[in-house]
Coordinates of C-alpha atoms in Angstrom, one line a residue:
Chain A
X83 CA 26.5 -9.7 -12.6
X84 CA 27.4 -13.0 -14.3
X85 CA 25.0 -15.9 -14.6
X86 CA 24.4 -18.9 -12.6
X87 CA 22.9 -21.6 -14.1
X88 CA 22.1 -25.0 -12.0
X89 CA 20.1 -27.9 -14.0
X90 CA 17.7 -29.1 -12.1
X91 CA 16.2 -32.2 -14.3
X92 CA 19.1 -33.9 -16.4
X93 CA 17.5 -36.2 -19.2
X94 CA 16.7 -39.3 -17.3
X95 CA 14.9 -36.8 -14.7
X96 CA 12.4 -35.4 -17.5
X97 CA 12.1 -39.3 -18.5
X98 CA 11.1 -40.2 -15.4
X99 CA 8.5 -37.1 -14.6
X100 CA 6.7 -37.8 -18.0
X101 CA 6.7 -41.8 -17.5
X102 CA 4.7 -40.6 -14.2
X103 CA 2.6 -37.9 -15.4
X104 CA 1.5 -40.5 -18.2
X105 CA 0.4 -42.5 -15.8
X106 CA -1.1 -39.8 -13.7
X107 CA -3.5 -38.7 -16.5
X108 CA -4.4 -42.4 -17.3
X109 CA -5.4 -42.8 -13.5
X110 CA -7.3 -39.7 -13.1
X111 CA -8.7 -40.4 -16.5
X112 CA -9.4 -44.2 -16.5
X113 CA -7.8 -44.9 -19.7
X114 CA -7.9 -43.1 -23.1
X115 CA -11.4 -42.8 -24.0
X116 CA -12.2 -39.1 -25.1
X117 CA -8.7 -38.3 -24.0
X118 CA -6.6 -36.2 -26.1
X119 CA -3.4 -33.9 -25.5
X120 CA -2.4 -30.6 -26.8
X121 CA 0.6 -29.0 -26.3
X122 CA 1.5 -25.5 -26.1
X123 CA 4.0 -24.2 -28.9
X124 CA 6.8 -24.1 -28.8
X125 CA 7.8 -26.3 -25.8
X126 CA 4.9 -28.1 -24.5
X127 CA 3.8 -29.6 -28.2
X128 CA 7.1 -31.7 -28.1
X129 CA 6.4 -32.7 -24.4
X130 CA 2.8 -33.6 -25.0
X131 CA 4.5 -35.9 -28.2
X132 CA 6.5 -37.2 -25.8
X133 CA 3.3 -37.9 -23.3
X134 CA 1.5 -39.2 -25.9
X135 CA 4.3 -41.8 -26.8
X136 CA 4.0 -43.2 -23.4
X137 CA 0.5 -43.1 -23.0
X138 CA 0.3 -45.4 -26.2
X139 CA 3.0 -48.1 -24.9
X140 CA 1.2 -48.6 -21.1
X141 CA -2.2 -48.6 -22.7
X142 CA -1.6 -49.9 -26.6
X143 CA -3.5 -46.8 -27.7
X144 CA -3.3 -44.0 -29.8
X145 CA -4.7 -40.9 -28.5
X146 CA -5.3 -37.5 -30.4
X147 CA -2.5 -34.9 -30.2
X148 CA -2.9 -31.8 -31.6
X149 CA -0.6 -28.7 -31.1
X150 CA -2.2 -24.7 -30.1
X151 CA -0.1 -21.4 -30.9
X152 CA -1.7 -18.9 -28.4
X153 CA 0.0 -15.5 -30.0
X154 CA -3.0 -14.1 -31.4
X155 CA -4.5 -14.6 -27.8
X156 CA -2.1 -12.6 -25.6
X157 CA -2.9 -9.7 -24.1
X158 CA 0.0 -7.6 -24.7
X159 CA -0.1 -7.1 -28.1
X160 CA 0.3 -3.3 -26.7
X161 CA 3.2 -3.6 -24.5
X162 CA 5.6 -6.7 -26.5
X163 CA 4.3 -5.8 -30.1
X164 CA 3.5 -8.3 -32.6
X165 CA 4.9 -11.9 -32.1
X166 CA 5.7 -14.3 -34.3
X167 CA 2.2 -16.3 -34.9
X168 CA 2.7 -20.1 -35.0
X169 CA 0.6 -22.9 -36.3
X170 CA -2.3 -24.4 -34.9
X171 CA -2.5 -27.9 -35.7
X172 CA -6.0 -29.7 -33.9
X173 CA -6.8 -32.6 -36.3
X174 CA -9.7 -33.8 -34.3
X175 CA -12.7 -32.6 -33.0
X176 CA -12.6 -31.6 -29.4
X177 CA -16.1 -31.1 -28.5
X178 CA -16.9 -33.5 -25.4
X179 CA -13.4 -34.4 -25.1
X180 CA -11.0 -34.3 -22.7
X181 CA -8.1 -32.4 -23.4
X182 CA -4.9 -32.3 -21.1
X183 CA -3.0 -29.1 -22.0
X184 CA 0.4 -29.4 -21.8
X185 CA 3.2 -26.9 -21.5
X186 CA 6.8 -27.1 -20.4
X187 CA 6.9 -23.9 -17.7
X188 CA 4.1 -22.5 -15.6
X189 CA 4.8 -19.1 -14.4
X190 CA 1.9 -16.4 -14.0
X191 CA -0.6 -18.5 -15.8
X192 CA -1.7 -15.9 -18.6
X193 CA -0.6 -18.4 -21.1
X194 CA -2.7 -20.8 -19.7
X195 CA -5.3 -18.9 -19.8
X196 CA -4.7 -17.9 -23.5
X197 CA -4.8 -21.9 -24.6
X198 CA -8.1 -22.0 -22.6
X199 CA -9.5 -19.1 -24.5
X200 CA -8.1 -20.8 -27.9
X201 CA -9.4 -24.1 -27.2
X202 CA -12.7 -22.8 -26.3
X203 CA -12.9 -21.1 -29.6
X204 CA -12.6 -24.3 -31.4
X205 CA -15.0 -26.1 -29.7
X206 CA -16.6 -27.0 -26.1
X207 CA -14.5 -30.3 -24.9
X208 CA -15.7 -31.8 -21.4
X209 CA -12.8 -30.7 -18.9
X210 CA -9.6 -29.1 -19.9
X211 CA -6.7 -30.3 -17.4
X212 CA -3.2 -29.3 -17.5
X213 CA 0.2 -30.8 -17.3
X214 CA 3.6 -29.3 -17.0
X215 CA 6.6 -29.9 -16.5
X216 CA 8.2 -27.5 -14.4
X217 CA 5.6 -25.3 -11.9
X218 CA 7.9 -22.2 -11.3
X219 CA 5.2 -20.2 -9.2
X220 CA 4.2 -16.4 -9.3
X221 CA 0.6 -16.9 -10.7
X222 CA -1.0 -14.1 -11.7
X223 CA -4.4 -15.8 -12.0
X224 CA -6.3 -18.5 -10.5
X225 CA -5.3 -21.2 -12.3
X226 CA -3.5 -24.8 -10.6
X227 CA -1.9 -27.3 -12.4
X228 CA -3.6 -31.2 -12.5
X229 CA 0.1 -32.7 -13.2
X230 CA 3.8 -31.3 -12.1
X231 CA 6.5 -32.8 -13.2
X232 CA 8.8 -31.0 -10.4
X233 CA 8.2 -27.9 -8.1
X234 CA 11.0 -25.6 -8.4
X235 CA 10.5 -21.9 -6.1
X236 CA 12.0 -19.5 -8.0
X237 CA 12.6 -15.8 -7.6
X238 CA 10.6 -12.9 -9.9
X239 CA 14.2 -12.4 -11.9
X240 CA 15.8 -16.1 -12.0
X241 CA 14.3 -17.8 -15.6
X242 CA 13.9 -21.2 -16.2
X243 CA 15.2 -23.2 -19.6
X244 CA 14.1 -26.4 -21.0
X245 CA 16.5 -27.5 -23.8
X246 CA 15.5 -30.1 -26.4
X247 CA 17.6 -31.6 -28.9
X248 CA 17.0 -31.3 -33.0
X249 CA 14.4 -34.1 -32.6
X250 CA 12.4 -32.5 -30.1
X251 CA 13.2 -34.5 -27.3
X252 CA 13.4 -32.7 -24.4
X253 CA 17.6 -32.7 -22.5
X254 CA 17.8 -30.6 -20.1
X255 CA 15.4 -28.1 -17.5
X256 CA 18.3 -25.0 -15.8
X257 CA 17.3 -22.0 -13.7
X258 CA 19.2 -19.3 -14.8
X259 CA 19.9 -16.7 -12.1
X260 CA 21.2 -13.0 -13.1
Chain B
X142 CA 12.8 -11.5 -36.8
X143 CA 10.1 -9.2 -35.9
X144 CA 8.0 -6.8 -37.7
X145 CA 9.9 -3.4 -37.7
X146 CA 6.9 -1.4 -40.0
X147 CA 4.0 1.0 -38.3
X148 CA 2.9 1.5 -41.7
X149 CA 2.5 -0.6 -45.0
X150 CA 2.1 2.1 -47.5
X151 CA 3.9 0.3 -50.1
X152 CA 6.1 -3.0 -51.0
X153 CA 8.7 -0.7 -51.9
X154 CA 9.9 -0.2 -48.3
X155 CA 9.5 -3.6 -47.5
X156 CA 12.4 -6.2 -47.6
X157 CA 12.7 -9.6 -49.1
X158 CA 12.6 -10.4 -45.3
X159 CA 9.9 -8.6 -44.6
X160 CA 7.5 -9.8 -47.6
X161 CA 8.2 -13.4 -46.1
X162 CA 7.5 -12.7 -43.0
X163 CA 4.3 -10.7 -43.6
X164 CA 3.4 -14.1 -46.0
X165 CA 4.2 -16.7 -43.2
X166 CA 2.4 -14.5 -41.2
X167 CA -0.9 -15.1 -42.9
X168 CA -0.4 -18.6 -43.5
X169 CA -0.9 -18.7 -39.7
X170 CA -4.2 -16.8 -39.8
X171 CA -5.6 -18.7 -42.9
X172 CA -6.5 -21.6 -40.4
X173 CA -8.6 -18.8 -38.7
X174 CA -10.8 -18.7 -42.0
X175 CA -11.8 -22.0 -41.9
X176 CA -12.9 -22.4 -38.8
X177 CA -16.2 -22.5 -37.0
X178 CA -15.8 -19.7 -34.9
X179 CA -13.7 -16.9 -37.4
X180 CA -12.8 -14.9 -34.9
X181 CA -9.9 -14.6 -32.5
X182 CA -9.3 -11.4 -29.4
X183 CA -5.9 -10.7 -30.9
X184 CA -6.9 -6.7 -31.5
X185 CA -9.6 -6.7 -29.6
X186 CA -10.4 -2.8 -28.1
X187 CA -8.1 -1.5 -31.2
X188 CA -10.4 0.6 -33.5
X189 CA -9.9 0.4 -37.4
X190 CA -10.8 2.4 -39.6
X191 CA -11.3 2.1 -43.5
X192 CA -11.3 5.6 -45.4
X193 CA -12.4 4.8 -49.1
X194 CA -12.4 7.5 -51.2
X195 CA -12.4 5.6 -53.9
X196 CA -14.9 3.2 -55.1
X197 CA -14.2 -0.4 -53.7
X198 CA -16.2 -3.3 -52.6
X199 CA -13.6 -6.5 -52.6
X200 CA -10.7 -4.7 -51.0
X201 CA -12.9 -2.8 -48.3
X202 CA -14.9 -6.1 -47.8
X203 CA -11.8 -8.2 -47.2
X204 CA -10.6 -5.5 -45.5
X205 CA -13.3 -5.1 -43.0
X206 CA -13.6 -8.6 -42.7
X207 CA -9.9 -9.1 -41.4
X208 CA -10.5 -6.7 -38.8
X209 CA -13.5 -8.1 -37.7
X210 CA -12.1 -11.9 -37.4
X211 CA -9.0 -10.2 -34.9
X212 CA -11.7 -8.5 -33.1
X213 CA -11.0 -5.1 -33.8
X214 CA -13.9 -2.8 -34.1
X215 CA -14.1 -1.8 -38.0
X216 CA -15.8 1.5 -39.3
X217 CA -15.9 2.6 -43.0
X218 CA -16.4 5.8 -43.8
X219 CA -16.6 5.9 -47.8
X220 CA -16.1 9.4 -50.1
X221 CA -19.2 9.7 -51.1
X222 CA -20.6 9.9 -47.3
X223 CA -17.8 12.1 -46.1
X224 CA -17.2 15.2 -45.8
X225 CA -15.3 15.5 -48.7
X226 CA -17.6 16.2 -50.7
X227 CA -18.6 19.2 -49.0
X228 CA -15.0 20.7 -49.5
X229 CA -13.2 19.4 -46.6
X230 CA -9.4 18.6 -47.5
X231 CA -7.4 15.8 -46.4
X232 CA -5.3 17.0 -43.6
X233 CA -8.4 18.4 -42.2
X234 CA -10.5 14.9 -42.5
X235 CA -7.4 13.0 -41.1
X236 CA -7.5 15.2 -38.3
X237 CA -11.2 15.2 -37.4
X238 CA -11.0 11.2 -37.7
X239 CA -7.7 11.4 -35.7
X240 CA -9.8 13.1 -32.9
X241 CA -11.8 9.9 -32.6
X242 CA -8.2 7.6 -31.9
X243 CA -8.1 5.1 -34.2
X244 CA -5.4 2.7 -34.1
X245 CA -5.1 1.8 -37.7
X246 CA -6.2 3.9 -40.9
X247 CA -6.9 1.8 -44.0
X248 CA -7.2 4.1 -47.0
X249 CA -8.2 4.1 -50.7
X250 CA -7.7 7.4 -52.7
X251 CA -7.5 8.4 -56.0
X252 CA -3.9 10.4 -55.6
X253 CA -0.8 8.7 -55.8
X254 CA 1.0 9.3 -52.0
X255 CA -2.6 10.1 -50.3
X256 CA -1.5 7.5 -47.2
X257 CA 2.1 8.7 -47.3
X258 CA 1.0 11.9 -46.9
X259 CA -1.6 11.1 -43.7
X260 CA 1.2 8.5 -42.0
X261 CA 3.8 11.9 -41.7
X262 CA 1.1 13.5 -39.8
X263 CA -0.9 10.8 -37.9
X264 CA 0.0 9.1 -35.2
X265 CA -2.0 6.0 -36.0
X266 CA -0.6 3.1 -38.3
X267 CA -1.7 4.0 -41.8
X268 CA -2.6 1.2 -44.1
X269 CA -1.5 1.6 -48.3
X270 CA -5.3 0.1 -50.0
X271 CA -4.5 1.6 -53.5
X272 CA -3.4 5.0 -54.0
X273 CA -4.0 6.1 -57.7
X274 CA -1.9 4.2 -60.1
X275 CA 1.1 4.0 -57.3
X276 CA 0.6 1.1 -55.4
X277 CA -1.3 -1.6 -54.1
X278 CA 0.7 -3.7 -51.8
X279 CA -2.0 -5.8 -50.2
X280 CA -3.3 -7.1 -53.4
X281 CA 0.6 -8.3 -54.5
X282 CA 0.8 -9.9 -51.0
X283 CA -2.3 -11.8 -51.6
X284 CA -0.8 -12.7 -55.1
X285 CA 2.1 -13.9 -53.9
X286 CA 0.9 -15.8 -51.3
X287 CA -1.6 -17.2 -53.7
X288 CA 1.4 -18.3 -56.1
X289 CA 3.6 -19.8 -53.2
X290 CA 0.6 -21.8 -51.7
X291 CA 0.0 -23.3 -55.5
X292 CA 3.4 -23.7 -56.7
X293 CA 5.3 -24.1 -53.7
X294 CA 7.7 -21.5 -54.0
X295 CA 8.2 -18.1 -55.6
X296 CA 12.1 -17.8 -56.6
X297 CA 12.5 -18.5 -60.5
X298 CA 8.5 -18.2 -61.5
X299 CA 7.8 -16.7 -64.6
X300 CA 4.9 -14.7 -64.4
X301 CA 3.4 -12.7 -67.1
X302 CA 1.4 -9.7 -66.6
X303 CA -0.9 -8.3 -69.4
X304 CA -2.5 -5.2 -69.4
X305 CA -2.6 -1.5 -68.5
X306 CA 0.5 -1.4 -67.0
X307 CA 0.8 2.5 -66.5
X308 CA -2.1 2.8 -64.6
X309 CA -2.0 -0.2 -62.9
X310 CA -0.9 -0.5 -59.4
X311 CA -1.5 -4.0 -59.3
X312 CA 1.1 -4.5 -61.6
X313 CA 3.4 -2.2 -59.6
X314 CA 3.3 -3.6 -56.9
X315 CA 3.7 -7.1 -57.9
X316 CA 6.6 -6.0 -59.9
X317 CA 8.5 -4.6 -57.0
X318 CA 7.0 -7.6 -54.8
X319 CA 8.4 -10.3 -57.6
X320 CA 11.5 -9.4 -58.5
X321 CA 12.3 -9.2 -54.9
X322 CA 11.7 -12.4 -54.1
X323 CA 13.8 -13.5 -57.2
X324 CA 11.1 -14.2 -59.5
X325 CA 11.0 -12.4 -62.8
X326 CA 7.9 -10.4 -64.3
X327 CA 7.3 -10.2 -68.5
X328 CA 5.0 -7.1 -68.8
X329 CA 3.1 -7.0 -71.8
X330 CA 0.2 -4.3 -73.2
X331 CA -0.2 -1.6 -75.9
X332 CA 2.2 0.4 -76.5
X333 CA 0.1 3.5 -74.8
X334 CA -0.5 1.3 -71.4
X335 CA 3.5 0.7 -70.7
X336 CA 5.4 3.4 -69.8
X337 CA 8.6 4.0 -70.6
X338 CA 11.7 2.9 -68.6
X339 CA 9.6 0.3 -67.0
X340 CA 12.0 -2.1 -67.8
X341 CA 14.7 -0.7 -65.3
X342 CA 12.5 -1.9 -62.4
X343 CA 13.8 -5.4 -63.6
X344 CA 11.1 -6.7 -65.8
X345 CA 11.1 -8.0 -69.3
X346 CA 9.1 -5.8 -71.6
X347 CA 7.3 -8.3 -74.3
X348 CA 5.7 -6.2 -77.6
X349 CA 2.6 -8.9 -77.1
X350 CA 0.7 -11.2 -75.1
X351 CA 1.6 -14.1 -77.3
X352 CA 5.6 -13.7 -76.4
X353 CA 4.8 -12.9 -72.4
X354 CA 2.9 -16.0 -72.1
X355 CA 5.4 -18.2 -74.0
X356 CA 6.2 -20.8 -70.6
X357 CA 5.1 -18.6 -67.6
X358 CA 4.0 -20.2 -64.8
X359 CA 1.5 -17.6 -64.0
X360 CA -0.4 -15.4 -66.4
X361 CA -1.9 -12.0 -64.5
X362 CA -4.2 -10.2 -66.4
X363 CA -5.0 -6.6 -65.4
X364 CA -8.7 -5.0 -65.7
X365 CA -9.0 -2.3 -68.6
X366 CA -9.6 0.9 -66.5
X367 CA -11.9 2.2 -68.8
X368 CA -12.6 5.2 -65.9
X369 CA -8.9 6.2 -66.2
X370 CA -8.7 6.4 -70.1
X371 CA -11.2 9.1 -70.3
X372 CA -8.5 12.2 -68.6
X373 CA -6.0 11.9 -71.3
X374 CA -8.0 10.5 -74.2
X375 CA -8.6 6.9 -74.9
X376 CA -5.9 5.0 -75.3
X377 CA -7.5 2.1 -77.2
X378 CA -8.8 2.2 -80.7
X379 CA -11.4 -0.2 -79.1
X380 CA -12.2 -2.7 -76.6
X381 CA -12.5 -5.0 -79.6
X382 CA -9.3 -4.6 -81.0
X383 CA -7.4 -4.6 -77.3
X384 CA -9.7 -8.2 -76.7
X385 CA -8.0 -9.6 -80.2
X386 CA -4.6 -8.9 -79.6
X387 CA -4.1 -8.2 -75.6
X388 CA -7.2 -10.9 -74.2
X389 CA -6.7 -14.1 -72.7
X390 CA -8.3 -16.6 -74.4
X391 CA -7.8 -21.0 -74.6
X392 CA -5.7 -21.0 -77.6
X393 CA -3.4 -18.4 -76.1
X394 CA -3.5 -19.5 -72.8
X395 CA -1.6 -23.0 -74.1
X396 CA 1.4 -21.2 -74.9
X397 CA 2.3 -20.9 -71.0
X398 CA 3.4 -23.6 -69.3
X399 CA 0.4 -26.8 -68.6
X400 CA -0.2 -26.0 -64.7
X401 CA 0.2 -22.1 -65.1
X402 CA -2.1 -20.3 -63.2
X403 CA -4.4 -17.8 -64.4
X404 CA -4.7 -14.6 -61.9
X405 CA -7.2 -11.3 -62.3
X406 CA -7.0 -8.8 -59.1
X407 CA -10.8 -8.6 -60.3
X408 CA -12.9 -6.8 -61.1
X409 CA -13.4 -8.6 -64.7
X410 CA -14.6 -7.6 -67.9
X411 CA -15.2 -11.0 -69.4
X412 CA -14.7 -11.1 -72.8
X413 CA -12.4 -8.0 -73.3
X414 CA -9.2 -8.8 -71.0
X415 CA -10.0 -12.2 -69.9
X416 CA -12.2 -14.7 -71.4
X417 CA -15.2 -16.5 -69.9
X418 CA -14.3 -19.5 -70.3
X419 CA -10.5 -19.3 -68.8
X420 CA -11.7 -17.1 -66.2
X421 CA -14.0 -20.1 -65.1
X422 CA -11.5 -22.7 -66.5
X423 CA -9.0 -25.2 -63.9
X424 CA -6.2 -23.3 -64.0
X425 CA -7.9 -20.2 -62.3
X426 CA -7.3 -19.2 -58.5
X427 CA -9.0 -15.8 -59.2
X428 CA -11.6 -16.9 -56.1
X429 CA -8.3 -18.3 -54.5
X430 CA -7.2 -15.0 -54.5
X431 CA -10.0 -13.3 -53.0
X432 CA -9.8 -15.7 -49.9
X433 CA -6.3 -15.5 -49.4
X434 CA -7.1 -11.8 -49.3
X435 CA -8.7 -12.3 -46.2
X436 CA -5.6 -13.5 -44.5
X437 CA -3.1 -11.4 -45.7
X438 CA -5.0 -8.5 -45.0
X439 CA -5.2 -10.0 -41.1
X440 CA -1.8 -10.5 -40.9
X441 CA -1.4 -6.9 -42.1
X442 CA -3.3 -4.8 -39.8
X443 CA -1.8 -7.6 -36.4
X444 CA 2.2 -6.9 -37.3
X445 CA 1.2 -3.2 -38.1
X446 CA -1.0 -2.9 -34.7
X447 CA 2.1 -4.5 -33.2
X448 CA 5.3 -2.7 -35.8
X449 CA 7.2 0.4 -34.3
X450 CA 7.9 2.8 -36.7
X451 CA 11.8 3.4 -37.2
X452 CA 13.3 6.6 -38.0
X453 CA 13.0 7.0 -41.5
X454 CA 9.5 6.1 -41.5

């Protein structure tokens, strides 16, 4: 069957979900103080960039941004074989901080769970939150997202895309239905 | 690209491609070694184990250590404990430790295609860690990822290596390793430590240290396996006379180029192959070595744990 792709966030759409989720963590936060972000490779390190730009122009502060690979905490090393392994790149200390995960897709929440598992490792920050852009559904574990940048119900087989550009930024979120 | 390999039993079967990716690979897991907590789930409920029947302490070490830090549980069983010594042969060991399921075999042994010979009949990865004077690929991983970490790349280095080359397979491997990734090799020893036709593997034979040093950017020197000279007679007049023309001392060591690195797989006799002050000198990454070890051998046993085997494997 041929594919049917319908975007869903064009550019200014992604703009306008990170300007609010920004905003959203500085609320629920009160500011920056022992805030940091981390994104997920490869998707969510270029959003939480992207966060941490904004954060910085409505507050006129820097916050720590580091970036996590999760590979060598999968589970399925069995069933998918071995992955590529990213970086990790965490140049700060997280212990007592709060960290806002950040990824672009959340679907059955295992990788979620992977970056908690990896964060923990490194150290024991206060609260870990998480932020994503696009909440797709079908958890597999209890795990609920602190900041959405849009709800899209999808089915088991559709997939959903986030394109960025050669600088990272991010262009363009399709679902892709089979 | 992924990882296409169950086994590593040698850097002959691996690609260009392949020795890049296996190198990247641990560059990734390095970070691991430096952290608080070394440890990380990736193999967690996977069962290694290390079958030395050879004498080893750094390999098996580093060995057992990357297993460990991916959470694998690690179990050495060494010759001298085994039931080797009883009579037992091969086959019938690497059935009886098959019995137990291991996922991944790391072995040692004196014969030259030992783990070739348990990977066509074992269903578990199998793990080359120096198989008589044959190979040695994690060691010439760990060297080459030592060399690209100092010198930033690997295509067009000169590097000399200076010793026992027959019985060496240190030097082996590296040579297959080096010339694959485009640098080229200088081999240099006595005339009774190269054999012949080594020069067809695509290195530069060099009738003395002085002339294999001229301008490398890395000088290897290979331990004097005093333990394999006694089969066949010796093939030194004497230690002495092997230190004066084929050791590694200052005055030589300024013939290679100024930010050359010194290398030694370990371990060293100072003062015959190597001397003590340039194995303790600033150009040495000898203990560089031994860390990056650590690493490599990680990201061996997770793309093995993780490789399918293809069919001609």
């Amino acid at each position: 069957m041929p594919e049917k792709t319908t975007v869903i966030l064009n550019q200014s759409g992604i703009e306008r979900a990170l300007t609010r989720i920004a905003h959203e963590i500085l609320e629920r936060n009160k500011g920056t103080e022992d805030l940091v972000l981390v994104g997920i490779r490869a998707g969510g390190d270029h959003l939480a960039a992207e966060l941490a730009r904004r954060i910085a122009v409505i507050e006129g502060e820097k916050i720590g941004l580091g970036a996590i690979d999760i590979t060598m905490y999968r589970d399925d090393i069995g069933s998918r074989g071995s992955l590529p392994v990213g970086r990790t790149d965490i140049p700060f200390d997280i212990d007592d901080k709060k960290v806002v995960l950040v990824d672009d897709v959340l679907f059955t929440g295992r990788t979620i769970r992977a970056a908690m598992d990896a964060i923990i490792d490194l150290g024991r920050p206060r609260n870990i939150q998480l932020a994503v852009l696009v909440d797709r559904g079908h958890r597999e574990l209890p795990i609920r997202p602190d900041y959405v940048g849009r709800n899209v119900p999808t089915a088991r087989e559709e997939d959903i895309e986030v394109e960025f550009d050669a600088n990272h930024q991010p262009r363009e979120v399709r679902l892709i239905k089979h | 690209m992924s990882f296409g390999h169950k086994h590593i039993l040698g850097i002959e079967q691996l690609s260009r491609e392949d020795i890049f990716y296996i190198l990247d690979t641990a560059e990734s897991f390095k970070e691991i070694n430096t952290r608080e907590i070394k440890k990380v789930p990736t193999l967690r409920g996977k069962t290694i184990i290390n079958l030395f029947f050879e004498a080893s302490t750094r390999t098996r070490t580093s060995f057992e250590i990357a297993g460990k830090r991916l959470s694998a549980d690690t179990i050495n069983i060494s010759a001298s404990s085994s039931s080797v010594v009883k009579g037992e042969t091969l086959e019938d060991t690497a059935r009886n430790i098959e019995a137990m399921h291991p996922d991944i075999i790391v072995m040692r042994h004196g014969a030259s295609g030992a783990p070739h010979y348990l990977a066509e009949r074992l269903d578990c990865s199998v793990v080359n860690a120096g198989d008589g004077a044959h190979e040695h690929p994690s060691q010439a991983l760990l060297d080459l990822f030592t060399m690209r970490e100092k010198k930033g790349r690997l295509e067009g280095l000169e590097v000399a290596i200076v010793g026992d080359i027959t019985h060496s397979r240190v030097a082996r491997s590296n040579l297959y390793a080096l010339t694959r990734v485009g640098a080229r090799v200088r081999l240099s020893g006595p005339g009774t430590m190269l054999p012949p036709g080594i020069d067809r593997l695509g290195a530069t034979v060099c009738d003395s240290l002085e002339a294999a040093v001229e301008g490398a950017d890395v000088v290897m020197m290979l331990r004097i396996q005093l333990e394999r000279q006694s089969r066949g007679g010796p093939l030194l007049p004497s230690l002495r006379e092997y230190s004066r023309f084929y050791g590694l001392t200052p005055e030589k060591l300024k013939l290679a180029r100024p930010d050359a690195l010194v290398m030694h797989p370990g371990p060293m006799n100072r003062g015959v192959e190597i001397a003590s002050s340039v194995a303790d000198g600033p150009q040495n990454v000898i203990l560089d070595q031994v860390e990056n070890g650590v690493a490599v051998r990680m990201a061996l046993l997770y793309l093995v744990a993780g490789g399918e085997a293809p069919a001609n494997e």
